[in-house]
Amino acid sequence: RKLFGLKAELKWPNDVLIEGRKVCGILAEMDAEMDVVNFVNVGIGINANTSIPQFEKTVTSLKDALGREISRKEFLSALLMEIERQQPLLMKADLLEEWKKLSVTLNKDVRILSPGEVIVGRAIDIDTTGALIIKERNGSLKKAMAGDCIHLRKEAPNTNVGAVSRQ
């Protein structure tokens, strides 16, 4: 958002989208004991100057979004400086609220494919552990800690969950 003025949004649990297409994935690993965090490792994969025509409906790159190639060295330098600048936010509870503001998953009908379970319903919240809270058709609430999140499109105005649209 800040580096290029692009409207980047977050898709639970770890995708960054531009115009509904994935441009980045983020993975994190944490080791903690009680209320002490020993370490957090974060990996970021960004499609910089790559174009993948066979996936153009679901995947994009910074090059495609901007209409020009970028300097990966300059981008990496600017990204690392921005991460350092944002570090105080990472240490506060405000991070969850920022995540929710940028989320394109909340208030959407979703299908979560997680190990051993498929959850279908409306994504209504993200809790402090990062779990997605889904309200199923029967009104029960389910938590998803991980999995493939598919945003569903409504088939008709009276249908709660409809045809699949992988976004």
PDB file of C-alpha atoms in Angstrom:
ATOM      1  CA  ARG A   1       0.000   0.000   0.000  1.00  0.00           C
ATOM      2  CA  LYS A   2       2.598   2.545   1.081  1.00  0.00           C
ATOM      3  CA  LEU A   3       5.418   1.634  -1.281  1.00  0.00           C
ATOM      4  CA  PHE A   4       3.424   1.625  -4.530  1.00  0.00           C
ATOM      5  CA  GLY A   5      -0.022   2.994  -3.679  1.00  0.00           C
ATOM      6  CA  LEU A   6      -1.668  -0.326  -4.517  1.00  0.00           C
ATOM      7  CA  LYS A   7      -4.786  -1.412  -2.638  1.00  0.00           C
ATOM      8  CA  ALA A   8      -3.430  -4.564  -1.006  1.00  0.00           C
ATOM      9  CA  GLU A   9      -5.841  -6.592   1.129  1.00  0.00           C
ATOM     10  CA  LEU A  10      -5.487  -9.620   3.388  1.00  0.00           C
ATOM     11  CA  LYS A  11      -7.172 -12.961   2.785  1.00  0.00           C
ATOM     12  CA  TRP A  12      -7.203 -15.239   5.810  1.00  0.00           C
ATOM     13  CA  PRO A  13      -4.956 -16.836   6.827  1.00  0.00           C
ATOM     14  CA  ASN A  14      -1.846 -15.639   5.004  1.00  0.00           C
ATOM     15  CA  ASP A  15      -2.427 -14.222   1.528  1.00  0.00           C
ATOM     16  CA  VAL A  16      -2.041 -10.671   0.259  1.00  0.00           C
ATOM     17  CA  LEU A  17      -4.323  -9.783  -2.656  1.00  0.00           C
ATOM     18  CA  ILE A  18      -4.382  -6.988  -5.202  1.00  0.00           C
ATOM     19  CA  GLU A  19      -7.693  -6.688  -7.063  1.00  0.00           C
ATOM     20  CA  GLY A  20      -8.690 -10.123  -5.752  1.00  0.00           C
ATOM     21  CA  ARG A  21      -5.545 -11.850  -7.018  1.00  0.00           C
ATOM     22  CA  LYS A  22      -2.738 -13.243  -4.859  1.00  0.00           C
ATOM     23  CA  VAL A  23       0.496 -11.269  -4.971  1.00  0.00           C
ATOM     24  CA  CYS A  24       2.097 -12.447  -1.737  1.00  0.00           C
ATOM     25  CA  GLY A  25       2.027 -15.181   0.890  1.00  0.00           C
ATOM     26  CA  ILE A  26       3.193 -14.834   4.479  1.00  0.00           C
ATOM     27  CA  LEU A  27       4.145 -17.690   6.793  1.00  0.00           C
ATOM     28  CA  ALA A  28       5.005 -17.315  10.470  1.00  0.00           C
ATOM     29  CA  GLU A  29       6.354 -19.617  13.143  1.00  0.00           C
ATOM     30  CA  MET A  30       6.461 -18.718  16.829  1.00  0.00           C
ATOM     31  CA  ASP A  31       7.927 -20.305  19.926  1.00  0.00           C
ATOM     32  CA  ALA A  32       6.440 -19.127  23.206  1.00  0.00           C
ATOM     33  CA  GLU A  33       6.024 -20.219  26.794  1.00  0.00           C
ATOM     34  CA  MET A  34       3.071 -18.825  28.726  1.00  0.00           C
ATOM     35  CA  ASP A  35       3.275 -15.069  28.077  1.00  0.00           C
ATOM     36  CA  VAL A  36       6.917 -14.988  26.905  1.00  0.00           C
ATOM     37  CA  VAL A  37       7.664 -15.101  23.183  1.00  0.00           C
ATOM     38  CA  ASN A  38      11.048 -16.709  22.522  1.00  0.00           C
ATOM     39  CA  PHE A  39      11.111 -16.021  18.797  1.00  0.00           C
ATOM     40  CA  VAL A  40       8.992 -15.358  15.734  1.00  0.00           C
ATOM     41  CA  ASN A  41      10.160 -16.309  12.235  1.00  0.00           C
ATOM     42  CA  VAL A  42       8.346 -14.714   9.318  1.00  0.00           C
ATOM     43  CA  GLY A  43       8.690 -15.720   5.680  1.00  0.00           C
ATOM     44  CA  ILE A  44       7.322 -13.559   2.878  1.00  0.00           C
ATOM     45  CA  GLY A  45       6.992 -14.670  -0.738  1.00  0.00           C
ATOM     46  CA  ILE A  46       6.221 -11.830  -3.148  1.00  0.00           C
ATOM     47  CA  ASN A  47       5.533 -12.060  -6.875  1.00  0.00           C
ATOM     48  CA  ALA A  48       7.688  -9.155  -8.011  1.00  0.00           C
ATOM     49  CA  ASN A  49       8.411  -9.236 -11.741  1.00  0.00           C
ATOM     50  CA  THR A  50       6.866 -12.574 -12.671  1.00  0.00           C
ATOM     51  CA  SER A  51       3.877 -12.960 -14.966  1.00  0.00           C
ATOM     52  CA  ILE A  52       2.115 -16.327 -15.002  1.00  0.00           C
ATOM     53  CA  PRO A  53      -0.473 -16.242 -17.817  1.00  0.00           C
ATOM     54  CA  GLN A  54      -2.049 -19.606 -16.939  1.00  0.00           C
ATOM     55  CA  PHE A  55      -2.938 -18.269 -13.458  1.00  0.00           C
ATOM     56  CA  GLU A  56      -3.786 -14.671 -14.401  1.00  0.00           C
ATOM     57  CA  LYS A  57      -7.309 -14.921 -12.915  1.00  0.00           C
ATOM     58  CA  THR A  58      -6.038 -15.843  -9.441  1.00  0.00           C
ATOM     59  CA  VAL A  59      -2.418 -14.652  -9.262  1.00  0.00           C
ATOM     60  CA  THR A  60      -0.749 -11.321 -10.016  1.00  0.00           C
ATOM     61  CA  SER A  61       2.615  -9.646  -9.544  1.00  0.00           C
ATOM     62  CA  LEU A  62       3.773  -6.167  -8.675  1.00  0.00           C
ATOM     63  CA  LYS A  63       4.906  -5.846 -12.302  1.00  0.00           C
ATOM     64  CA  ASP A  64       1.407  -6.674 -13.583  1.00  0.00           C
ATOM     65  CA  ALA A  65      -0.316  -4.421 -11.043  1.00  0.00           C
ATOM     66  CA  LEU A  66       1.983  -1.459 -11.745  1.00  0.00           C
ATOM     67  CA  GLY A  67       2.401  -2.001 -15.477  1.00  0.00           C
ATOM     68  CA  ARG A  68       6.200  -1.907 -15.158  1.00  0.00           C
ATOM     69  CA  GLU A  69       9.071  -3.889 -13.693  1.00  0.00           C
ATOM     70  CA  ILE A  70      10.391  -2.952 -10.280  1.00  0.00           C
ATOM     71  CA  SER A  71      13.910  -3.042  -8.891  1.00  0.00           C
ATOM     72  CA  ARG A  72      13.878  -5.998  -6.514  1.00  0.00           C
ATOM     73  CA  LYS A  73      16.836  -4.569  -4.570  1.00  0.00           C
ATOM     74  CA  GLU A  74      15.123  -1.203  -4.073  1.00  0.00           C
ATOM     75  CA  PHE A  75      11.847  -2.934  -3.211  1.00  0.00           C
ATOM     76  CA  LEU A  76      13.499  -5.230  -0.648  1.00  0.00           C
ATOM     77  CA  SER A  77      15.309  -2.295   0.942  1.00  0.00           C
ATOM     78  CA  ALA A  78      12.092  -0.247   1.173  1.00  0.00           C
ATOM     79  CA  LEU A  79      10.127  -3.256   2.477  1.00  0.00           C
ATOM     80  CA  LEU A  80      12.654  -3.968   5.230  1.00  0.00           C
ATOM     81  CA  MET A  81      12.681  -0.294   6.267  1.00  0.00           C
ATOM     82  CA  GLU A  82       8.858  -0.306   6.403  1.00  0.00           C
ATOM     83  CA  ILE A  83       8.838  -3.506   8.497  1.00  0.00           C
ATOM     84  CA  GLU A  84      11.299  -1.882  10.903  1.00  0.00           C
ATOM     85  CA  ARG A  85       9.151   1.265  11.027  1.00  0.00           C
ATOM     86  CA  GLN A  86       6.052  -0.821  11.755  1.00  0.00           C
ATOM     87  CA  GLN A  87       7.742  -2.934  14.460  1.00  0.00           C
ATOM     88  CA  PRO A  88       6.106  -1.037  17.363  1.00  0.00           C
ATOM     89  CA  LEU A  89       2.692  -1.948  15.896  1.00  0.00           C
ATOM     90  CA  LEU A  90       3.743  -5.603  15.793  1.00  0.00           C
ATOM     91  CA  MET A  91       4.292  -5.477  19.543  1.00  0.00           C
ATOM     92  CA  LYS A  92       0.807  -4.127  20.316  1.00  0.00           C
ATOM     93  CA  ALA A  93      -2.683  -5.552  20.361  1.00  0.00           C
ATOM     94  CA  ASP A  94      -3.524  -3.043  17.585  1.00  0.00           C
ATOM     95  CA  LEU A  95      -2.080  -5.482  15.049  1.00  0.00           C
ATOM     96  CA  LEU A  96      -5.229  -7.631  15.190  1.00  0.00           C
ATOM     97  CA  GLU A  97      -7.442  -4.609  14.531  1.00  0.00           C
ATOM     98  CA  GLU A  98      -5.272  -3.599  11.559  1.00  0.00           C
ATOM     99  CA  TRP A  99      -5.522  -7.169  10.213  1.00  0.00           C
ATOM    100  CA  LYS A 100      -9.312  -7.044  10.499  1.00  0.00           C
ATOM    101  CA  LYS A 101      -9.486  -3.650   8.737  1.00  0.00           C
ATOM    102  CA  LEU A 102      -7.538  -4.990   5.756  1.00  0.00           C
ATOM    103  CA  SER A 103      -9.307  -8.373   5.667  1.00  0.00           C
ATOM    104  CA  VAL A 104     -11.306  -9.299   2.579  1.00  0.00           C
ATOM    105  CA  THR A 105     -12.429 -12.529   4.260  1.00  0.00           C
ATOM    106  CA  LEU A 106     -14.505 -11.101   7.104  1.00  0.00           C
ATOM    107  CA  ASN A 107     -18.235 -10.891   6.380  1.00  0.00           C
ATOM    108  CA  LYS A 108     -17.848 -13.215   3.385  1.00  0.00           C
ATOM    109  CA  ASP A 109     -19.321 -16.662   2.857  1.00  0.00           C
ATOM    110  CA  VAL A 110     -16.419 -19.112   2.956  1.00  0.00           C
ATOM    111  CA  ARG A 111     -15.487 -22.756   2.718  1.00  0.00           C
ATOM    112  CA  ILE A 112     -12.486 -23.685   4.849  1.00  0.00           C
ATOM    113  CA  LEU A 113     -10.701 -26.876   3.896  1.00  0.00           C
ATOM    114  CA  SER A 114      -8.672 -27.791   6.957  1.00  0.00           C
ATOM    115  CA  PRO A 115      -7.113 -31.099   7.991  1.00  0.00           C
ATOM    116  CA  GLY A 116      -9.972 -33.527   8.594  1.00  0.00           C
ATOM    117  CA  GLU A 117     -12.749 -30.939   8.354  1.00  0.00           C
ATOM    118  CA  VAL A 118     -14.624 -28.718   5.926  1.00  0.00           C
ATOM    119  CA  ILE A 119     -16.349 -25.671   7.425  1.00  0.00           C
ATOM    120  CA  VAL A 120     -18.897 -23.675   5.420  1.00  0.00           C
ATOM    121  CA  GLY A 121     -20.450 -20.456   6.653  1.00  0.00           C
ATOM    122  CA  ARG A 122     -19.899 -16.735   7.092  1.00  0.00           C
ATOM    123  CA  ALA A 123     -16.524 -15.493   8.374  1.00  0.00           C
ATOM    124  CA  ILE A 124     -17.476 -13.191  11.240  1.00  0.00           C
ATOM    125  CA  ASP A 125     -14.280 -12.552  13.200  1.00  0.00           C
ATOM    126  CA  ILE A 126     -10.599 -13.276  13.728  1.00  0.00           C
ATOM    127  CA  ASP A 127      -9.700 -14.003  17.344  1.00  0.00           C
ATOM    128  CA  THR A 128      -6.509 -13.165  19.251  1.00  0.00           C
ATOM    129  CA  THR A 129      -4.922 -16.490  18.229  1.00  0.00           C
ATOM    130  CA  GLY A 130      -5.478 -15.709  14.534  1.00  0.00           C
ATOM    131  CA  ALA A 131      -8.288 -18.250  14.234  1.00  0.00           C
ATOM    132  CA  LEU A 132     -11.094 -17.427  11.826  1.00  0.00           C
ATOM    133  CA  ILE A 133     -14.532 -17.576  13.464  1.00  0.00           C
ATOM    134  CA  ILE A 134     -17.172 -18.932  11.099  1.00  0.00           C
ATOM    135  CA  LYS A 135     -20.919 -18.867  11.690  1.00  0.00           C
ATOM    136  CA  GLU A 136     -22.431 -21.954  10.076  1.00  0.00           C
ATOM    137  CA  ARG A 137     -25.895 -22.010   8.504  1.00  0.00           C
ATOM    138  CA  ASN A 138     -27.330 -23.619  11.648  1.00  0.00           C
ATOM    139  CA  GLY A 139     -26.007 -20.709  13.740  1.00  0.00           C
ATOM    140  CA  SER A 140     -23.193 -22.609  15.440  1.00  0.00           C
ATOM    141  CA  LEU A 141     -19.745 -21.031  15.611  1.00  0.00           C
ATOM    142  CA  LYS A 142     -16.614 -22.845  14.470  1.00  0.00           C
ATOM    143  CA  LYS A 143     -12.959 -21.858  14.695  1.00  0.00           C
ATOM    144  CA  ALA A 144     -10.507 -22.527  11.898  1.00  0.00           C
ATOM    145  CA  MET A 145      -6.842 -22.329  12.845  1.00  0.00           C
ATOM    146  CA  ALA A 146      -5.491 -23.191   9.398  1.00  0.00           C
ATOM    147  CA  GLY A 147      -6.632 -24.338   5.999  1.00  0.00           C
ATOM    148  CA  ASP A 148      -7.449 -23.298   2.463  1.00  0.00           C
ATOM    149  CA  CYS A 149     -10.019 -20.493   2.523  1.00  0.00           C
ATOM    150  CA  ILE A 150     -12.317 -20.279  -0.478  1.00  0.00           C
ATOM    151  CA  HIS A 151     -14.551 -17.221  -0.797  1.00  0.00           C
ATOM    152  CA  LEU A 152     -17.980 -18.282  -2.014  1.00  0.00           C
ATOM    153  CA  ARG A 153     -20.259 -16.247  -4.222  1.00  0.00           C
ATOM    154  CA  LYS A 154     -23.985 -16.232  -3.745  1.00  0.00           C
ATOM    155  CA  GLU A 155     -26.041 -17.985  -6.418  1.00  0.00           C
ATOM    156  CA  ALA A 156     -29.228 -16.088  -5.679  1.00  0.00           C
ATOM    157  CA  PRO A 157     -30.279 -13.337  -3.253  1.00  0.00           C
ATOM    158  CA  ASN A 158     -31.953 -15.840  -0.883  1.00  0.00           C
ATOM    159  CA  THR A 159     -29.056 -18.312  -0.855  1.00  0.00           C
ATOM    160  CA  ASN A 160     -26.649 -18.095   2.075  1.00  0.00           C
ATOM    161  CA  VAL A 161     -23.756 -19.973   0.456  1.00  0.00           C
ATOM    162  CA  GLY A 162     -23.539 -20.592  -3.249  1.00  0.00           C
ATOM    163  CA  ALA A 163     -21.262 -21.397  -6.127  1.00  0.00           C
ATOM    164  CA  VAL A 164     -17.554 -21.615  -5.545  1.00  0.00           C
ATOM    165  CA  SER A 165     -15.348 -18.767  -6.654  1.00  0.00           C
ATOM    166  CA  ARG A 166     -11.712 -19.300  -5.776  1.00  0.00           C
ATOM    167  CA  GLN A 167     -10.397 -15.907  -4.737  1.00  0.00           C
TER     168      GLN A 167
END
